[in-house]
């Protein structure tokens, strides 16, 4: 049926030498070419979200920590033809700011007062993470969260907090791991909360007291067992070590780098170099010598040495007001 | 063919309509949420009220309770505007009651000062730990494909958690300071690793933009200046003169933005 209609119009247009005569009921299939219309709609449907997307915040999620600091995470669509983008922050006391571009690419950013200038250089989406201390205030028992949000957002309340005041209607609420997550609308919002009375207070006094007593007794018994076990283990561990210290001569043995690297495969390359140096230096070296050798500032080397000590590879001795770093005789924990 | 096209059109139109509906649906309040929040607040306030509580507070609590009942009734009768009003009224009253109870009990507050401060301290430390964990997880997500070690940072986080449990404030301070340094180093390392790619991306961005601006008929004199500046920038990067390169990047960015805006 449709094939017949198309043929009919083609014939008509050829016969009339460029003049187009159509019946009214045939206007739509003839004048408006469906594929063009289809393409048009596709373009419109693609362009509308693109128009909205230039420099607009796509999502905003906030987490309130128990001390009132707040973590902000937002995803923003930016103009990829602009070299940088100014992100408005919710305050000026910012910590741990990180801007990430597409493919988890770290972006450079300069923070000035309440704005972060992020060098986007071609990114069309950036995600921003930071901690802020300006959104929550406290008066007496009541904590107050205040914000003027550019879009709808989610707010994860701290554990054990109870909302006791709100000046807006939440869109939704859900409980995640005993924490309340609110879905709030854009604009100005204020949420007041307190840290709730523990649930034990809901029990009758006798039940509560009985439970506390049982918990106390149980806790004491468990602690005694644990402490006893630790002492027993320590005394078992310590005795053979003292013997080794006594029997080993001053020129004594110490760990060889190969053994250390075998049992500590996660060691950093610079730590391995320090170990090699100490080994070649007769198993010990002053921290100042290490600093000179590796041209490292005092704090960096101190941290490196502490790192090795924590991993049971070296021990630190005080020698004439200096730190003497010695390779251990055996690797702790192996 | 026409049937296929019509079907395609129908699907497109339907998807556009439904996507619009879903956006507005997200913005609708789930009214049962209001009741949950109000009941939680009521329970909390109820626990604070005792025989010592002032008559004014008790009267306010009764009024708030009435608002809760009215909210329930509004929800049952499917009256959102009335539900909204009763919710806001109730929450306002619960906040006021909590404020009044707090100010009514200065002596009791004093008696529990030690306990409160110790729990607050614990809370502050745990917040610091939570913030650090979040920050580390962000850094890890960036470093996923790069050889940056987080072993030390993870060890220190575990140590901090232990020190918080043991109330070892002095040790905690030292470990936090150490972790701060470690994280600063990791961040520097990540920036260092990213810098090469950042430079490449920056140069590519400037080149692409200059070509695009040329096609749009941008001011040729300014374009020529920008091209010279870009080649100078590349040279400074290659020579490791990063301060000079940074200055050039700032200038280049200004020119390109100016040209871009002029051609819009």
GROMACS .gro file of C-alpha atoms in nm, chain B residues 50 61 63 72 77 81 108 224 247:
model
    9
  384UNK     CA    1   1.160   1.407   8.270
  395UNK     CA    2   0.598   1.881   7.341
  397UNK     CA    3   0.170   2.068   7.073
  406UNK     CA    4  -0.030   1.112   6.006
  411UNK     CA    5  -0.615   1.146   5.365
  415UNK     CA    6   0.014   2.049   5.140
  442UNK     CA    7   2.346   1.845   8.461
  558UNK     CA    8   5.029   3.442   1.541
  581UNK     CA    9   5.394   3.192   3.309
   0.00000   0.00000   0.00000
